[in-house]
PDB file of C-alpha atoms in Angstrom:
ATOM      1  CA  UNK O   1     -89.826 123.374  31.932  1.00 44.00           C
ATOM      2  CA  UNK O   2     -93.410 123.118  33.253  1.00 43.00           C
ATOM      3  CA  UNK O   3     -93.410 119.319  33.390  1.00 40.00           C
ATOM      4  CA  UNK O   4     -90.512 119.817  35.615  1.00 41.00           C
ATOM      5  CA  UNK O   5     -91.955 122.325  38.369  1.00 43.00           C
ATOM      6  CA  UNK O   6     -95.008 119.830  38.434  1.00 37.00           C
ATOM      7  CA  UNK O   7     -93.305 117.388  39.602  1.00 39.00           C
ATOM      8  CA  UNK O   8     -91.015 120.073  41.914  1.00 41.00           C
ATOM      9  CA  UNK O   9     -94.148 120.600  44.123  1.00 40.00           C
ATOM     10  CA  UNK O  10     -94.097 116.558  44.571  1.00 35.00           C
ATOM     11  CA  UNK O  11     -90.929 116.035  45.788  1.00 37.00           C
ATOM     12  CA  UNK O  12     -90.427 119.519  47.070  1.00 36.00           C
ATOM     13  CA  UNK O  13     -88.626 118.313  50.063  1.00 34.00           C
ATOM     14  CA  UNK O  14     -85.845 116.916  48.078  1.00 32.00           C
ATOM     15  CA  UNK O  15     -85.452 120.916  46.636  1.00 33.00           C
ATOM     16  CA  UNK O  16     -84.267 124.481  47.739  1.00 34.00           C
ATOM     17  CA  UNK O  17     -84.065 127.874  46.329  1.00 36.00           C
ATOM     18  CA  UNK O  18     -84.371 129.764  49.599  1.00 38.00           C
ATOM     19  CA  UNK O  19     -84.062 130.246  53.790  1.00 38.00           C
ATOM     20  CA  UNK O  20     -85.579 127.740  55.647  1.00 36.00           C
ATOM     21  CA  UNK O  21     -85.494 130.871  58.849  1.00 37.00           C
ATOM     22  CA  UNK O  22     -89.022 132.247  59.752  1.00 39.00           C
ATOM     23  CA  UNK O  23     -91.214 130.342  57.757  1.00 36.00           C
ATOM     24  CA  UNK O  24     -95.049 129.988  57.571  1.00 36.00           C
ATOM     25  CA  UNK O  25     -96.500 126.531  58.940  1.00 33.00           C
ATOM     26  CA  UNK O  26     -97.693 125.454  56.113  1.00 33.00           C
ATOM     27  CA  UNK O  27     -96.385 127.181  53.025  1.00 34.00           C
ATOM     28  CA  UNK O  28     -94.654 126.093  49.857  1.00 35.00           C
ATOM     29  CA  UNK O  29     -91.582 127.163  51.809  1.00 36.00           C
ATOM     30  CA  UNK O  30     -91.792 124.148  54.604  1.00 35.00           C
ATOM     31  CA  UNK O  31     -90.320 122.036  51.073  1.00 33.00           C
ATOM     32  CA  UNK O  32     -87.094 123.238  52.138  1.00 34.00           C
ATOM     33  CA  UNK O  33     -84.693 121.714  53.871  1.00 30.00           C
ATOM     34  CA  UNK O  34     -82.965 123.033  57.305  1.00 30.00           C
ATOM     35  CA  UNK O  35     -80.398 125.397  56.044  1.00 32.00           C
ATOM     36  CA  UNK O  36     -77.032 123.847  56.173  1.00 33.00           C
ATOM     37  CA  UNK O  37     -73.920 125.089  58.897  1.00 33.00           C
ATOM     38  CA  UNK O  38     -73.084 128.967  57.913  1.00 35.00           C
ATOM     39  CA  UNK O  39     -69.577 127.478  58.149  1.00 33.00           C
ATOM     40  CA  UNK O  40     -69.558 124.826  55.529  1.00 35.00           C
ATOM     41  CA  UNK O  41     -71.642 127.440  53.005  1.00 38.00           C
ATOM     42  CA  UNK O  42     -69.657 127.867  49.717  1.00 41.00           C
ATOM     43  CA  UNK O  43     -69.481 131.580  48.730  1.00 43.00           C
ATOM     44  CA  UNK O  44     -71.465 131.106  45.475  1.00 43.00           C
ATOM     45  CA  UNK O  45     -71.086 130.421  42.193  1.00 41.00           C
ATOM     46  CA  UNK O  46     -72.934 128.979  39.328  1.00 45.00           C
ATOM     47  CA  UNK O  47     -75.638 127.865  41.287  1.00 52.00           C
ATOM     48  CA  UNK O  48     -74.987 130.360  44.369  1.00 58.00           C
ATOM     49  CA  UNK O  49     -75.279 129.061  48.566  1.00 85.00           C
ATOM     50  CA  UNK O  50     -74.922 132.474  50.300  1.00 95.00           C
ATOM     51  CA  UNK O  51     -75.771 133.541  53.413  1.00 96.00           C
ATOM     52  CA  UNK O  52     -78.133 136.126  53.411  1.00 97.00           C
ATOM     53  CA  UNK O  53     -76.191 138.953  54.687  1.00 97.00           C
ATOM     54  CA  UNK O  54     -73.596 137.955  52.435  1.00 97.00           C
ATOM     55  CA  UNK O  55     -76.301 137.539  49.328  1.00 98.00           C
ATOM     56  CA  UNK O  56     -77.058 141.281  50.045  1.00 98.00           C
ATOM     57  CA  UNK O  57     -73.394 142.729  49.650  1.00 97.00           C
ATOM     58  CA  UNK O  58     -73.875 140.587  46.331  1.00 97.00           C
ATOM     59  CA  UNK O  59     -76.450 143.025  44.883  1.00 98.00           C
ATOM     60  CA  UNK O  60     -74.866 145.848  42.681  1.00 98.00           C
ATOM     61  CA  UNK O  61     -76.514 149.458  44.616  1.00 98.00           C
ATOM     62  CA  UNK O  62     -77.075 151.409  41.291  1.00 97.00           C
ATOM     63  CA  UNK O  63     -80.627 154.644  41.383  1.00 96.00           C
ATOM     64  CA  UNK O  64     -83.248 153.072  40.207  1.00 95.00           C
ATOM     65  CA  UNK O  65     -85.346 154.775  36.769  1.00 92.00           C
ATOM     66  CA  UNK O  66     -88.842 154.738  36.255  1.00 94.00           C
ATOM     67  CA  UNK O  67     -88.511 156.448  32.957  1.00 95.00           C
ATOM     68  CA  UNK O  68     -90.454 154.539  30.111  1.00 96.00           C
ATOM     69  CA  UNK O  69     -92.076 151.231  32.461  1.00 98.00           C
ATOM     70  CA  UNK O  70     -95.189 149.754  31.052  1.00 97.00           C
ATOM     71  CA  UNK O  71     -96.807 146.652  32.114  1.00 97.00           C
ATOM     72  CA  UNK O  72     -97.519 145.487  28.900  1.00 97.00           C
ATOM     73  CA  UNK O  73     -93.667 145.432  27.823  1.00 98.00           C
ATOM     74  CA  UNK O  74     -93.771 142.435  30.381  1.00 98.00           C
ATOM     75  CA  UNK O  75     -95.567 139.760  28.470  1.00 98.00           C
ATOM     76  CA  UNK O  76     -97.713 137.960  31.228  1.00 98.00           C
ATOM     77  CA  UNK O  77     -98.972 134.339  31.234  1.00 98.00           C
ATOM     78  CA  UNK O  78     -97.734 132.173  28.341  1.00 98.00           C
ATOM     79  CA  UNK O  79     -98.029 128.686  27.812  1.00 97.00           C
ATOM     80  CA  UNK O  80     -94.699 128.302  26.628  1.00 93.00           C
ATOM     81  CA  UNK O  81     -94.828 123.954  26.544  1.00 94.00           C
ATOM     82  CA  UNK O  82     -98.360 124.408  24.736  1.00 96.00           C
ATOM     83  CA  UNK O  83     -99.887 122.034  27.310  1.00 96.00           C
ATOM     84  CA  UNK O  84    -102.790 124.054  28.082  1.00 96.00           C
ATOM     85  CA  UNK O  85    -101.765 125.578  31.172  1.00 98.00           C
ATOM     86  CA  UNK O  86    -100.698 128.800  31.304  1.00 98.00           C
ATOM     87  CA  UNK O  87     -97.958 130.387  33.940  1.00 98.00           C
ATOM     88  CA  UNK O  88    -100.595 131.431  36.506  1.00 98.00           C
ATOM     89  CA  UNK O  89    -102.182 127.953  36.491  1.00 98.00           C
ATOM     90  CA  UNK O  90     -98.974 126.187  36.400  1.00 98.00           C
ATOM     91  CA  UNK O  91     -97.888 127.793  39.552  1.00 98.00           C
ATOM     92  CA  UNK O  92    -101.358 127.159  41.240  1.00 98.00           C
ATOM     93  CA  UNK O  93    -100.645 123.456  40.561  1.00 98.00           C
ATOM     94  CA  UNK O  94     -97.267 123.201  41.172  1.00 97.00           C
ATOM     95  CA  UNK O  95     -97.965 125.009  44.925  1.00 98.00           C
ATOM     96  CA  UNK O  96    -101.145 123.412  45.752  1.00 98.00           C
ATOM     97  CA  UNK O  97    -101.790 122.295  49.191  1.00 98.00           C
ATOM     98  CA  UNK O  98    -104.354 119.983  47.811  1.00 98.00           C
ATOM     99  CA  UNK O  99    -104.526 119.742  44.364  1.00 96.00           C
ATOM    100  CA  UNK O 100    -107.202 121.447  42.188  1.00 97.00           C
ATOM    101  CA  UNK O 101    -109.585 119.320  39.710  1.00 97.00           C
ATOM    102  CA  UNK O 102    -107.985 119.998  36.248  1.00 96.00           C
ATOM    103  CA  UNK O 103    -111.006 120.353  33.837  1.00 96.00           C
ATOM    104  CA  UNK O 104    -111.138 121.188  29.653  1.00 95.00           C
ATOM    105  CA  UNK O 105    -108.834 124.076  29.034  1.00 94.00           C
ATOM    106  CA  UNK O 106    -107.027 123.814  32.084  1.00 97.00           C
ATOM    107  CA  UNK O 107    -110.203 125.100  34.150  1.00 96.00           C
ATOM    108  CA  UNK O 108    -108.959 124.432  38.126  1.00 96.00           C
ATOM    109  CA  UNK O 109    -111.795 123.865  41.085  1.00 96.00           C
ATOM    110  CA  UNK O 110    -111.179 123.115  44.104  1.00 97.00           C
ATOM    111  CA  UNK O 111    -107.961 122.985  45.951  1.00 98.00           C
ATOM    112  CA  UNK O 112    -106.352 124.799  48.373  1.00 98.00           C
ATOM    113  CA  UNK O 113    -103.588 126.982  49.009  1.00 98.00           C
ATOM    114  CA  UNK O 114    -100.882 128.714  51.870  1.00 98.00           C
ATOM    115  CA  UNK O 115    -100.332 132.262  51.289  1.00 98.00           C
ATOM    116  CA  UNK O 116     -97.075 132.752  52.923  1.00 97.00           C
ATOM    117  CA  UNK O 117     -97.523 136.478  52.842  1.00 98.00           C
ATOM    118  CA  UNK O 118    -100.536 136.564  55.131  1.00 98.00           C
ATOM    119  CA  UNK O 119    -100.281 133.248  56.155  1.00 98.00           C
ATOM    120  CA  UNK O 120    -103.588 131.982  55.295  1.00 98.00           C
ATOM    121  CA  UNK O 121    -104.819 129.141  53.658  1.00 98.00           C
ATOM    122  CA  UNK O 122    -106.934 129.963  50.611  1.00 98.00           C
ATOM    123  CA  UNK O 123    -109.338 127.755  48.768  1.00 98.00           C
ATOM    124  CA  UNK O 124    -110.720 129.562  46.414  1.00 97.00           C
ATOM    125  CA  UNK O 125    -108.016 129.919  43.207  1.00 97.00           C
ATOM    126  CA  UNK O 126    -109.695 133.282  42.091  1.00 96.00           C
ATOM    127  CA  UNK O 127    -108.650 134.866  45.328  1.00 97.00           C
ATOM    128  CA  UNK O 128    -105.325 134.498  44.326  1.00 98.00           C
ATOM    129  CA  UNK O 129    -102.518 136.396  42.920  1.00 98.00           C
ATOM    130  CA  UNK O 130     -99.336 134.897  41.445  1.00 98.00           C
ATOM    131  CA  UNK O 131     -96.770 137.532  42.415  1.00 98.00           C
ATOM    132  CA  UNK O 132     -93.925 138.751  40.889  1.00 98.00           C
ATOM    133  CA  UNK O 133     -91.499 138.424  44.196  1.00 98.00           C
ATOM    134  CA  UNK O 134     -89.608 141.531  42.663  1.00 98.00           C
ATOM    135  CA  UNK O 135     -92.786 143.297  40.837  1.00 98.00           C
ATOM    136  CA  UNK O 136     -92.555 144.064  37.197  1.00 98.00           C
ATOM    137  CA  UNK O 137     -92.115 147.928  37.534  1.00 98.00           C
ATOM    138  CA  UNK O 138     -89.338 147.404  40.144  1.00 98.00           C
ATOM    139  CA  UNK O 139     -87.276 144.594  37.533  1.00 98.00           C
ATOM    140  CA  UNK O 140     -88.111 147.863  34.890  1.00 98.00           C
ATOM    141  CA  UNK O 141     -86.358 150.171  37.554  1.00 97.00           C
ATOM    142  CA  UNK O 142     -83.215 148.027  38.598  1.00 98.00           C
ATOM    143  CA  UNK O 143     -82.203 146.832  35.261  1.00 98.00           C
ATOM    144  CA  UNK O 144     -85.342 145.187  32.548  1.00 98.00           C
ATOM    145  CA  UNK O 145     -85.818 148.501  30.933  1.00 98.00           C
ATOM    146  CA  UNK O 146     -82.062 147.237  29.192  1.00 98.00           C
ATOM    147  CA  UNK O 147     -83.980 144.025  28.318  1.00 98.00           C
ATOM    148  CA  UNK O 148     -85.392 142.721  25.109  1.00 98.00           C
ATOM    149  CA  UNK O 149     -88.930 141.417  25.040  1.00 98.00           C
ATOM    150  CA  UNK O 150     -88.143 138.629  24.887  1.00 98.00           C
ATOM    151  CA  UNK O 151     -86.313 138.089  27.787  1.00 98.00           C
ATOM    152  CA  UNK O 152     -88.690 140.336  29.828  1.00 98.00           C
ATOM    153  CA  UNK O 153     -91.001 137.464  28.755  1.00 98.00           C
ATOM    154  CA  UNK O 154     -88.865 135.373  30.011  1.00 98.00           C
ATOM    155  CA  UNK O 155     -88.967 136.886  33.449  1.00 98.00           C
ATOM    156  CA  UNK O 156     -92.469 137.582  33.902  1.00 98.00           C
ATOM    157  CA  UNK O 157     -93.259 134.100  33.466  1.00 98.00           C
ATOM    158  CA  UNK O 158     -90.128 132.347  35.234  1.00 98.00           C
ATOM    159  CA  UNK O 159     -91.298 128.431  36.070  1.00 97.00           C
ATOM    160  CA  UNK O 160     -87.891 127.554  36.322  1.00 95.00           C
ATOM    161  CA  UNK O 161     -87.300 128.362  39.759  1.00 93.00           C
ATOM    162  CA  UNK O 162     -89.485 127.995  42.462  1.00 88.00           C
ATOM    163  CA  UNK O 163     -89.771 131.475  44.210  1.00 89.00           C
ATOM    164  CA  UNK O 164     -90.001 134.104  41.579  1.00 96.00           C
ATOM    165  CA  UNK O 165     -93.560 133.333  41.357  1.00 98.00           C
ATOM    166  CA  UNK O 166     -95.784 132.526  44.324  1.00 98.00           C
ATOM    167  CA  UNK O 167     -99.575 132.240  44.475  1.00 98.00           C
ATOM    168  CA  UNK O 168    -100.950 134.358  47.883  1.00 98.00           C
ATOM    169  CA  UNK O 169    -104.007 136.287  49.155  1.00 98.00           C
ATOM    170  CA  UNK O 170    -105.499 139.240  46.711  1.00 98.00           C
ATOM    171  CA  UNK O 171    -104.938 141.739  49.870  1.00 97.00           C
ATOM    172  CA  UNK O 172    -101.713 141.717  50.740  1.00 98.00           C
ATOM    173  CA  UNK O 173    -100.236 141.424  47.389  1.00 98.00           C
ATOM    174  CA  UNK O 174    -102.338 144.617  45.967  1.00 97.00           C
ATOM    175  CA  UNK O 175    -100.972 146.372  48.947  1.00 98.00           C
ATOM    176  CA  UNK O 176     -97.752 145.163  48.034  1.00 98.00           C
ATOM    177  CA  UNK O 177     -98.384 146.654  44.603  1.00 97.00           C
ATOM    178  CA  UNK O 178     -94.478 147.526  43.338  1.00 97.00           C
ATOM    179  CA  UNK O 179     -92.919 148.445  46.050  1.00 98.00           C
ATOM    180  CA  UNK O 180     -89.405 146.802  47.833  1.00 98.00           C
ATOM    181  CA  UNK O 181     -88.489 146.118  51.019  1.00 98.00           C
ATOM    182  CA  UNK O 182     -87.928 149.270  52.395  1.00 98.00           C
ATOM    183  CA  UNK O 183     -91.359 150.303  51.785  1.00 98.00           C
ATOM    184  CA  UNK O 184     -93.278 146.816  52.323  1.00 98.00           C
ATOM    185  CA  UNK O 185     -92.879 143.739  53.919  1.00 98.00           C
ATOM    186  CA  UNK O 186     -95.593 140.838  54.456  1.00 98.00           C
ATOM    187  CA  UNK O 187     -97.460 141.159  57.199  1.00 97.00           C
ATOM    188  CA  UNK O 188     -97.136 137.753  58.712  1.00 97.00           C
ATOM    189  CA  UNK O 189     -94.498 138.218  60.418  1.00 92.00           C
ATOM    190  CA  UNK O 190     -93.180 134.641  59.970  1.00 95.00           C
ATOM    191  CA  UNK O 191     -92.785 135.879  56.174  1.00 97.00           C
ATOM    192  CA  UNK O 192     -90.219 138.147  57.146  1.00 97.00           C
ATOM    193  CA  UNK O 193     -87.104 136.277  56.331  1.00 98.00           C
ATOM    194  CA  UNK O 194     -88.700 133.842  53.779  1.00 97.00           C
ATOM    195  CA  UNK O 195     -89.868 136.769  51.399  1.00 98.00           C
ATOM    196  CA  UNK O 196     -86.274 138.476  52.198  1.00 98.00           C
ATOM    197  CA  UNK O 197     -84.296 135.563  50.676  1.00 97.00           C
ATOM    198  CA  UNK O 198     -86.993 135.160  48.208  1.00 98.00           C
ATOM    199  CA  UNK O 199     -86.415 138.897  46.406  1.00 98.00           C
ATOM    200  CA  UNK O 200     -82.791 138.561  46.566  1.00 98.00           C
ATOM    201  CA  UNK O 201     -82.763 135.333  45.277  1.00 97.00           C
ATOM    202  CA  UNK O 202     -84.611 136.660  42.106  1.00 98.00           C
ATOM    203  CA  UNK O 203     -82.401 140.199  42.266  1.00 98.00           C
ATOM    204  CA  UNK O 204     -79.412 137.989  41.663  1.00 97.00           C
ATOM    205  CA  UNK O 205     -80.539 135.407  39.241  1.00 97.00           C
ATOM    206  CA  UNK O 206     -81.172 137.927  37.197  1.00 98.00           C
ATOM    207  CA  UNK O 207     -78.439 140.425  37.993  1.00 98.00           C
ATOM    208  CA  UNK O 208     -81.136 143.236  38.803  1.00 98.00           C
ATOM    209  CA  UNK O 209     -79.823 145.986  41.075  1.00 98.00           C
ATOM    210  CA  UNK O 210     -80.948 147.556  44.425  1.00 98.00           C
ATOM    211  CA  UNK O 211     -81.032 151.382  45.361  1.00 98.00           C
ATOM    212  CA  UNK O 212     -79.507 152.328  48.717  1.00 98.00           C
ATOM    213  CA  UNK O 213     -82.654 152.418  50.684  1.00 98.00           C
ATOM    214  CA  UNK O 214     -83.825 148.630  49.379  1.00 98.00           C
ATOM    215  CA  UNK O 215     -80.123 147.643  50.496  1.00 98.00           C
ATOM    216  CA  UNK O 216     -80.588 149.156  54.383  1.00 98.00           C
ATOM    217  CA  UNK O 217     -84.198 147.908  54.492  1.00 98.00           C
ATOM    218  CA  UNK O 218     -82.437 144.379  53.757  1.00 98.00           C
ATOM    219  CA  UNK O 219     -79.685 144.473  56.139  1.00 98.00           C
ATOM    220  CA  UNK O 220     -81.986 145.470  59.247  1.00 98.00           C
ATOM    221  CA  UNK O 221     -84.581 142.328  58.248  1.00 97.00           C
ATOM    222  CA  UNK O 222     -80.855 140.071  57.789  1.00 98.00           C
ATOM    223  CA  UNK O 223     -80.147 141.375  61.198  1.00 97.00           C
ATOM    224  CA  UNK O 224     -83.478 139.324  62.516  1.00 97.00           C
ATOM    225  CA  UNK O 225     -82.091 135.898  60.202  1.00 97.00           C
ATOM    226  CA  UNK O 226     -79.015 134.423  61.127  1.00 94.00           C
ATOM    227  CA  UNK O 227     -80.070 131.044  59.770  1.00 94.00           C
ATOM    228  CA  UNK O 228     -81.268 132.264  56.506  1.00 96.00           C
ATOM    229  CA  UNK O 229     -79.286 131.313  53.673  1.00 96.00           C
ATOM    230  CA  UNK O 230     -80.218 132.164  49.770  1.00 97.00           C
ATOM    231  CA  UNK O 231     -79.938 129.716  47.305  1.00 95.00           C
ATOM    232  CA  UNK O 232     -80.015 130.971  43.618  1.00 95.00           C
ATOM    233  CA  UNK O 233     -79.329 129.861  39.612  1.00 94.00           C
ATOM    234  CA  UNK O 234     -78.526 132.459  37.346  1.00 96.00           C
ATOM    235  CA  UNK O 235     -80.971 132.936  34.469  1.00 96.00           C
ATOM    236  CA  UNK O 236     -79.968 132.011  31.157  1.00 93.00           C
TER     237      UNK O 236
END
């Protein structure tokens, strides 16, 4: 699984999980492809081509629960191929700008990084987060508390898409901290659509719901993205 998102950030142009609308200059997101005519866009399916306003009406609207969320019933950071790397290193290699030295124990220096969320380039790994697009507590609220371990393992380190997990800036993403769209959005405003398509991309993949003020908060920024499409797998 790792192996493969390695060689993902290679050939990224050749890949797409999200919009290609209102993108950073220089983020992981300029991999993508222009999105394709709205009119030859298949309605979804196994793996899903939606446009976002149509990706949106996909989400099930269900009152989100707090009740019971821990972090720890999210195990975070497993090196599930046993190759060293963990899942925070793994994405800071796979979205490298310029590629870090890989020392003994998977110990990174150097490199350098786009943080799409504030878009600035950051080349210094510890001043990096690797975010949860749809935080922890908010996968808890709209449908993980239901989960097994296991399979909120599974989510909290997800290397088999591209953009469930992205590295950015320390600031932004604390400010972030676990709230949804209607109560935070990047503040680059290039972000805008990218991080959009980005949480419902993960919503869907794994069939997590949205309350009624995430849903309005999402139709107003789809208003701004007619281009933006949303390109998902289901998780297994």
């Amino acid at each position: 699984m790792f192996s493969v998102r390695r060689l993902a950030a290679l050939v990224c142009p050749l890949l797409v999980l999200s919009a290609v609308a209102c993108t950073p200059g220089a983020s992981h997101e300029d991999a993508k492809p222009a999105s394709a005519d709205p009119s030859s866009l298949p309605s979804g399916g196994k793996n899903g081509s939606l446009r976002l306003t149509d990706a949106i009406e996909r989400l099930k609207v269900s009152r989100e629960v707090r009740a019971g969320y821990e972090r720890d019933k999210f195990r975070l950071w497993t090196d599930a191929d046993h190759d060293g790397c963990d899942t925070r290193k793994e994405v800071l290699l796979a979205e490298a700008l310029k590629k870090p030295r890989q020392g003994k124990g998977c110990k990174l220096t150097g490199g350098s990084w786009r943080s799409y969320y504030d878009d600035k380039t950051v080349t210094d790994a510890r001043k990096l987060d690797i975010d949860h697009v749809v935080p922890l507590a908010e996968a808890w609220d709209s449908g993980a508390s239901k989960w097994t371990p296991e399979r909120r393992e599974q989510y909290a380190n997800d290397l088999s898409t591209e953009r469930s997990l992205v590295a950015v800036s320390l600031g932004p993403n604390r400010t972030k901290g676990d709230k949804d769209p209607a109560e935070w959005m990047p503040p680059a405003k290039d972000a805008t659509c990218t991080y959009a398509t980005d949480w419902i991309a993960a919503k869907l993949r794994w069939k997590l719901t949205a309350d009624d003020a995430e849903i309005k908060a999402l139709r107003t920024v789809a208003a701004g993205c007619k281009r933006s499409t949303v390109t998902f797998t289901p998780a297994p």
